[in-house]
PDB file of C-alpha atoms in Angstrom:
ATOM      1  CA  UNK A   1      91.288  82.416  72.427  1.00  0.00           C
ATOM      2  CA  UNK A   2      89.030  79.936  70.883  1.00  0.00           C
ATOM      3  CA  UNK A   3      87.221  82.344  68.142  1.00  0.00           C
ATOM      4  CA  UNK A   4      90.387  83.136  66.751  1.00  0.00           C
ATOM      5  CA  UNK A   5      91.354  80.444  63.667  1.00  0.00           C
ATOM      6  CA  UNK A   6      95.018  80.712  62.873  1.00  0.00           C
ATOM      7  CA  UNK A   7      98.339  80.039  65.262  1.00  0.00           C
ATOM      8  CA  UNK A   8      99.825  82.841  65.260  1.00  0.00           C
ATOM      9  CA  UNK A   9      96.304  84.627  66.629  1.00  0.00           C
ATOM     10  CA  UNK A  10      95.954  81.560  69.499  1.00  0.00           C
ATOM     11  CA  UNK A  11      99.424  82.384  70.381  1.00  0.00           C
ATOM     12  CA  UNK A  12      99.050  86.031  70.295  1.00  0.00           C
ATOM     13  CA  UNK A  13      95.210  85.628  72.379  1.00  0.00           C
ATOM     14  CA  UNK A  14      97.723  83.570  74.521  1.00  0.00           C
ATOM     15  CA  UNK A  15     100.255  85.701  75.584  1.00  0.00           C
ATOM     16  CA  UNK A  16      97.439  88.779  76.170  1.00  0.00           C
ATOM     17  CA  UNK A  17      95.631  85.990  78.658  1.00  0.00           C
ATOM     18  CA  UNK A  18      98.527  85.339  80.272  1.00  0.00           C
ATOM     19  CA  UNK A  19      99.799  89.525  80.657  1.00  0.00           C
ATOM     20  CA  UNK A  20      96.258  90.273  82.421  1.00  0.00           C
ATOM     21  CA  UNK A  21      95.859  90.865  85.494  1.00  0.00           C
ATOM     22  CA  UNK A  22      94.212  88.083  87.759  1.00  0.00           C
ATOM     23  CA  UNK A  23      91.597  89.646  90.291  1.00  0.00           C
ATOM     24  CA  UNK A  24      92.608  87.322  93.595  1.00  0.00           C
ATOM     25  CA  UNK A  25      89.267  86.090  94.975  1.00  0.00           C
ATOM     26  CA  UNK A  26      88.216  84.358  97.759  1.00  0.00           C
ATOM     27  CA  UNK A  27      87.212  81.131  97.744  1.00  0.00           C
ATOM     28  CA  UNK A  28      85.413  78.509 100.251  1.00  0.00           C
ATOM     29  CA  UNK A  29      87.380  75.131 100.974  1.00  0.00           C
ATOM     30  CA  UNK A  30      85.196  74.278 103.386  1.00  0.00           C
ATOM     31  CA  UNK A  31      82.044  75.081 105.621  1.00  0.00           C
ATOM     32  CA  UNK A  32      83.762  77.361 107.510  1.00  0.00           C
ATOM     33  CA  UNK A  33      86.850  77.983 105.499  1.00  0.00           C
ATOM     34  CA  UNK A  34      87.874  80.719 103.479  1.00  0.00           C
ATOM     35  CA  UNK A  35      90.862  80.797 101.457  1.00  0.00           C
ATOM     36  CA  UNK A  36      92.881  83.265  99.161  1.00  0.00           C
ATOM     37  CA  UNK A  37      95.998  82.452  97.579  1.00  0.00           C
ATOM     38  CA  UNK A  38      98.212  84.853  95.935  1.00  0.00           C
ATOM     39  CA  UNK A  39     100.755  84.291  92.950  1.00  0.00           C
ATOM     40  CA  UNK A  40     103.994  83.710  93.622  1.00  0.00           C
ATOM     41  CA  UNK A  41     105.660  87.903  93.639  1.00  0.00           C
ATOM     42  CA  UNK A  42     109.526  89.059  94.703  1.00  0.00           C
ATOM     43  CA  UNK A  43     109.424  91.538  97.447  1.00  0.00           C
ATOM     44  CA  UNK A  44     111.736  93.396 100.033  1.00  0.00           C
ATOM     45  CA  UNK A  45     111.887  95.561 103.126  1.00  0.00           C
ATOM     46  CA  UNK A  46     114.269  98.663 103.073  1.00  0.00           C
ATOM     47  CA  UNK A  47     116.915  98.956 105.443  1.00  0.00           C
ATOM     48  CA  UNK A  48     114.525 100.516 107.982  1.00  0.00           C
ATOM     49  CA  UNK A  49     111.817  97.693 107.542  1.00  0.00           C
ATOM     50  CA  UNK A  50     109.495  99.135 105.534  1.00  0.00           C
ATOM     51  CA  UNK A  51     107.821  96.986 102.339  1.00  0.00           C
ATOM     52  CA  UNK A  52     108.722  98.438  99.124  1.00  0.00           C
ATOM     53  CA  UNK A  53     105.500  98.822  97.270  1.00  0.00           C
ATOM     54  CA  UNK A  54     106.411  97.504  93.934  1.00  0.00           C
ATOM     55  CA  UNK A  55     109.803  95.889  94.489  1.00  0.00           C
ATOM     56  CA  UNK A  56     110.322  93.669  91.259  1.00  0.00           C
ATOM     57  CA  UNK A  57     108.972  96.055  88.550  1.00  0.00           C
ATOM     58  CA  UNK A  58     111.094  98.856  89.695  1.00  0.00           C
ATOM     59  CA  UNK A  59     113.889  96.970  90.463  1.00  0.00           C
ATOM     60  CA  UNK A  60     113.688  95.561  87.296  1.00  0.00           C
ATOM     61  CA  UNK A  61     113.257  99.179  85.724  1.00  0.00           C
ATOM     62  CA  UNK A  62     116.494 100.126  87.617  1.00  0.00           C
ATOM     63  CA  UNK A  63     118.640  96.842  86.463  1.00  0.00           C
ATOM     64  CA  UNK A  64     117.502  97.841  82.826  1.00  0.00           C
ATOM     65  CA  UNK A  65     118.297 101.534  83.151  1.00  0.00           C
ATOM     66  CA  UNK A  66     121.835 100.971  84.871  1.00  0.00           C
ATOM     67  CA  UNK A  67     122.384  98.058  81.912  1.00  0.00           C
ATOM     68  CA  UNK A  68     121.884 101.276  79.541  1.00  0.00           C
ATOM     69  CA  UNK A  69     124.228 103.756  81.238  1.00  0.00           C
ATOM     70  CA  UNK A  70     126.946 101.628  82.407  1.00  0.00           C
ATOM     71  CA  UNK A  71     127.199  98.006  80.813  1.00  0.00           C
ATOM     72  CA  UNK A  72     130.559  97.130  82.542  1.00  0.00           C
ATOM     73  CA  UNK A  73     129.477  97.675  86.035  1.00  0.00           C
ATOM     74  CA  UNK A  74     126.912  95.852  88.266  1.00  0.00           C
ATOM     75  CA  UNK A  75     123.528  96.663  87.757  1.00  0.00           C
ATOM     76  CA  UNK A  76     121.586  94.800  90.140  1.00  0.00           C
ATOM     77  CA  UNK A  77     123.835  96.235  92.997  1.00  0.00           C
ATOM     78  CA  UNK A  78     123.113 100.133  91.812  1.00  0.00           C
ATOM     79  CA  UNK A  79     119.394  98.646  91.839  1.00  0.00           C
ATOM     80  CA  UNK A  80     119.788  97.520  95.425  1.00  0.00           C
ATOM     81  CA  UNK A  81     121.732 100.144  96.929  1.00  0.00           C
ATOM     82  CA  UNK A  82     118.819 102.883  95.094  1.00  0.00           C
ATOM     83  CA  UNK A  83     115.911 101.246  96.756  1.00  0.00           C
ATOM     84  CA  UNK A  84     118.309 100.789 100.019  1.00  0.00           C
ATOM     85  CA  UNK A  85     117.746  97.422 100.167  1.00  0.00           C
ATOM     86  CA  UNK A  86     119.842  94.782 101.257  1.00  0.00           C
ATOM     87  CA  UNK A  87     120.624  91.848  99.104  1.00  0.00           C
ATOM     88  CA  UNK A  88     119.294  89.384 102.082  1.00  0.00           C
ATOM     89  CA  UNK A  89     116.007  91.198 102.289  1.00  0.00           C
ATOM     90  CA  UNK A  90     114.944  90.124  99.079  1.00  0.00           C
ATOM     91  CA  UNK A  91     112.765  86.778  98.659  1.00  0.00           C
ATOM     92  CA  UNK A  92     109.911  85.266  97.121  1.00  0.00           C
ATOM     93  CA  UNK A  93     106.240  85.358  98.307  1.00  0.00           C
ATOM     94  CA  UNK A  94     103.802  82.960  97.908  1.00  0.00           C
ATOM     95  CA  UNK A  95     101.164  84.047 100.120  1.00  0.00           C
ATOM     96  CA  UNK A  96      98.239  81.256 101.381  1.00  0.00           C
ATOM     97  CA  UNK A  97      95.679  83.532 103.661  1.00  0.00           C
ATOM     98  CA  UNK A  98      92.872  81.343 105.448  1.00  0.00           C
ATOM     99  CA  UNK A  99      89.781  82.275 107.390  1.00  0.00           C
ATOM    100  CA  UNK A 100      88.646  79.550 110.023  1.00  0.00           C
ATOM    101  CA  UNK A 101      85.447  79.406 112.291  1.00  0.00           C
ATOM    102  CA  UNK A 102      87.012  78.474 115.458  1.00  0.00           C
ATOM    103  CA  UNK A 103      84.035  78.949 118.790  1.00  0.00           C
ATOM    104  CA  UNK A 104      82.369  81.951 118.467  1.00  0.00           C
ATOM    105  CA  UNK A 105      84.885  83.806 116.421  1.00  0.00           C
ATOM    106  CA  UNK A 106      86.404  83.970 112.571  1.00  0.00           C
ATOM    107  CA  UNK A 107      90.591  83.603 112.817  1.00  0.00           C
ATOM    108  CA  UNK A 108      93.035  85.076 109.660  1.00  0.00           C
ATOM    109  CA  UNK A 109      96.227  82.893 109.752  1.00  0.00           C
ATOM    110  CA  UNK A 110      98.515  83.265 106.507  1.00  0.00           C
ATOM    111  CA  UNK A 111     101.217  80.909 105.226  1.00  0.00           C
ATOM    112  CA  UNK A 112     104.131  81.861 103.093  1.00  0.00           C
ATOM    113  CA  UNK A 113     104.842  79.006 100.729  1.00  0.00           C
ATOM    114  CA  UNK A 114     105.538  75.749 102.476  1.00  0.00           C
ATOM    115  CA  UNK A 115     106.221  76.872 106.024  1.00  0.00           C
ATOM    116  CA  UNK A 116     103.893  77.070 109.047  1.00  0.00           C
ATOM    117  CA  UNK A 117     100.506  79.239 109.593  1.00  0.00           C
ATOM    118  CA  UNK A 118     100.766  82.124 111.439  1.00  0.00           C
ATOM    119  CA  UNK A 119      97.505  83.886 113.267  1.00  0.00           C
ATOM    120  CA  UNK A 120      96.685  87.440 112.290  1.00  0.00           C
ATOM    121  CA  UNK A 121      94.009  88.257 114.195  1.00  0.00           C
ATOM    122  CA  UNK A 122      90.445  86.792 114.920  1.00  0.00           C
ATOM    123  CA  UNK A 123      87.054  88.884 114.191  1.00  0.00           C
ATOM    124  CA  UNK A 124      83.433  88.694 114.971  1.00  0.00           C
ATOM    125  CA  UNK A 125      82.503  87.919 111.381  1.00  0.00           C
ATOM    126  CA  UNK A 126      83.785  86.792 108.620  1.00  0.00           C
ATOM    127  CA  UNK A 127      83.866  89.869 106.724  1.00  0.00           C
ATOM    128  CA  UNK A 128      85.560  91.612 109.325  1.00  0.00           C
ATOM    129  CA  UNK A 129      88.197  88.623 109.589  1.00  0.00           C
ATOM    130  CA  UNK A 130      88.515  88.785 105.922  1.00  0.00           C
ATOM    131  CA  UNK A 131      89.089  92.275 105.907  1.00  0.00           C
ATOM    132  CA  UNK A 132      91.516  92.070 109.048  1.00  0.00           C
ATOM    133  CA  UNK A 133      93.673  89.526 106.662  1.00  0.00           C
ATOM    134  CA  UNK A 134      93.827  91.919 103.601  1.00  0.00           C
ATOM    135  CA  UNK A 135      94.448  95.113 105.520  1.00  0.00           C
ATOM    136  CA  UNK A 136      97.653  93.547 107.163  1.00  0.00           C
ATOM    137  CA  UNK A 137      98.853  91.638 104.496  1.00  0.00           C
ATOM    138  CA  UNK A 138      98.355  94.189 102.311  1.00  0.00           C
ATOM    139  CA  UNK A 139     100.498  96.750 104.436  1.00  0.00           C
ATOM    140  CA  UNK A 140     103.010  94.066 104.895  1.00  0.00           C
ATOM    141  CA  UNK A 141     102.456  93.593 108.766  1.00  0.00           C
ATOM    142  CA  UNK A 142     102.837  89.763 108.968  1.00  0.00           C
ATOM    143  CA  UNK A 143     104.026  88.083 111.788  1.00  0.00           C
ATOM    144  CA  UNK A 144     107.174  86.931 110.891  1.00  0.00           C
ATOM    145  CA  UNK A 145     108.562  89.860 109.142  1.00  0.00           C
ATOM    146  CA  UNK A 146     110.708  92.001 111.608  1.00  0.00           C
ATOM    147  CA  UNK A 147     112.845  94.424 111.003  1.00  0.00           C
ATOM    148  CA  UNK A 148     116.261  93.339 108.754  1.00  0.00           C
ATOM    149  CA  UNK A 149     119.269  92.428 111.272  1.00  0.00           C
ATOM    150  CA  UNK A 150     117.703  92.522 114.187  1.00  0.00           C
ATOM    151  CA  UNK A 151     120.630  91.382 116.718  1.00  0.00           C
ATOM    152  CA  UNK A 152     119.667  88.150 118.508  1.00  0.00           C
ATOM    153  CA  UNK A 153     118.480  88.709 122.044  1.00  0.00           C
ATOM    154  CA  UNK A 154     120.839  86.619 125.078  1.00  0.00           C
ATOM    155  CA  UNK A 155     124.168  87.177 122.174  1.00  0.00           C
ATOM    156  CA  UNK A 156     126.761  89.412 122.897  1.00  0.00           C
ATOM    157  CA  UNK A 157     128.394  91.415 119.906  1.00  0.00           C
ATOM    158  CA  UNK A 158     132.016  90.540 118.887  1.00  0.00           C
ATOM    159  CA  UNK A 159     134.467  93.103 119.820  1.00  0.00           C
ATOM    160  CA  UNK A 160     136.769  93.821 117.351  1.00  0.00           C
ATOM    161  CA  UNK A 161     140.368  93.363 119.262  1.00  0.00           C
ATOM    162  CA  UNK A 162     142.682  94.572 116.718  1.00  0.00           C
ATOM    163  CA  UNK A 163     146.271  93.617 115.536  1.00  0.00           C
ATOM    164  CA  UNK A 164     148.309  91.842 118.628  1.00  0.00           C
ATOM    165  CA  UNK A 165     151.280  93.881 119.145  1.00  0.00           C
ATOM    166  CA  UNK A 166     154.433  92.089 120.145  1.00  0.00           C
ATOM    167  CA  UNK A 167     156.420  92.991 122.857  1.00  0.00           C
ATOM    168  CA  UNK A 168     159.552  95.343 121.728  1.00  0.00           C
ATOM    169  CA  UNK A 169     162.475  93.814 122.485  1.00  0.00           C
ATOM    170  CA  UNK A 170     164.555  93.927 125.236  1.00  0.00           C
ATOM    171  CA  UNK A 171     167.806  96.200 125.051  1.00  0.00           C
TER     172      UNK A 171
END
């Protein structure tokens, strides 16, 4: 950006900066500590718990196409209901994955934004850890990320009891 002279060129070099692609790297916090962090993405699970490779671009292809076809209606719901996604599956990722030395072995925990560290596994070394940590993030096997409505374990399911009849009268 800096060899070009004019504005409208740093603004342009800009922009094409910015829509690169950032390689995530690793990168050593401390003597023993590993960390990568990845950019803040929108992603969902399907209605049978599998990741959607993808999810924002194509739902954001879908929105756009069903915008085209039927301007009236509701576009992000034909987007959902295409992927088969439900509306509370969807949320946003920000993805903190750290490598400790902890005795004799090298432990993957990742944190999603804000909220607690979860373990993913512990290796011999720390490429094996490192590669543990991508592998399973990567597929989208992270420990807090169950299967969509899982029924609570210990509560019972309301019964649906129907309209109270009243008693016919008496002749």
């Amino acid at each position: 950006a800096a060899r070009v002279r004019t504005a409208e060129q740093i603004e342009e070099r800009l922009l094409d900066l910015e829509a690169e692609p950032r390689n995530e790297t690793w990168q050593q916090v401390g003597p023993e500590h590993w960390r990568l962090e990845r950019p803040k993405q929108r992603v969902a699970r399907d209605r049978r718990g599998r990741l959607i490779p993808h999810f924002a671009e194509q739902f954001h292809r879908l929105v756009a196409t069903a915008r085209k076809i039927a301007p009236h209606e509701d576009s992000m719901a034909f987007a959902l209901r295409v992927l088969n996604v439900d509306r509370r599956a969807v949320r946003d990722e920000e993805l903190q994955i750290d490598v400790v030395h902890r005795g004799d072995h090298w432990v993957a925990s990742v944190r999603n934004g804000k909220g607690p560290a979860r373990d993913l596994g512990a290796a011999a070394s720390l490429a094996e850890a490192i590669g543990l940590a991508q592998t399973r993030v990567n597929e989208g096997d992270l420990p807090w990320m169950g299967r969509p409505h899982q029924k609570a374990r210990g509560v019972p399911a309301r019964k649906f009891r129907g309209r109270r009849r009243r008693p016919a009268p008496a002749a």
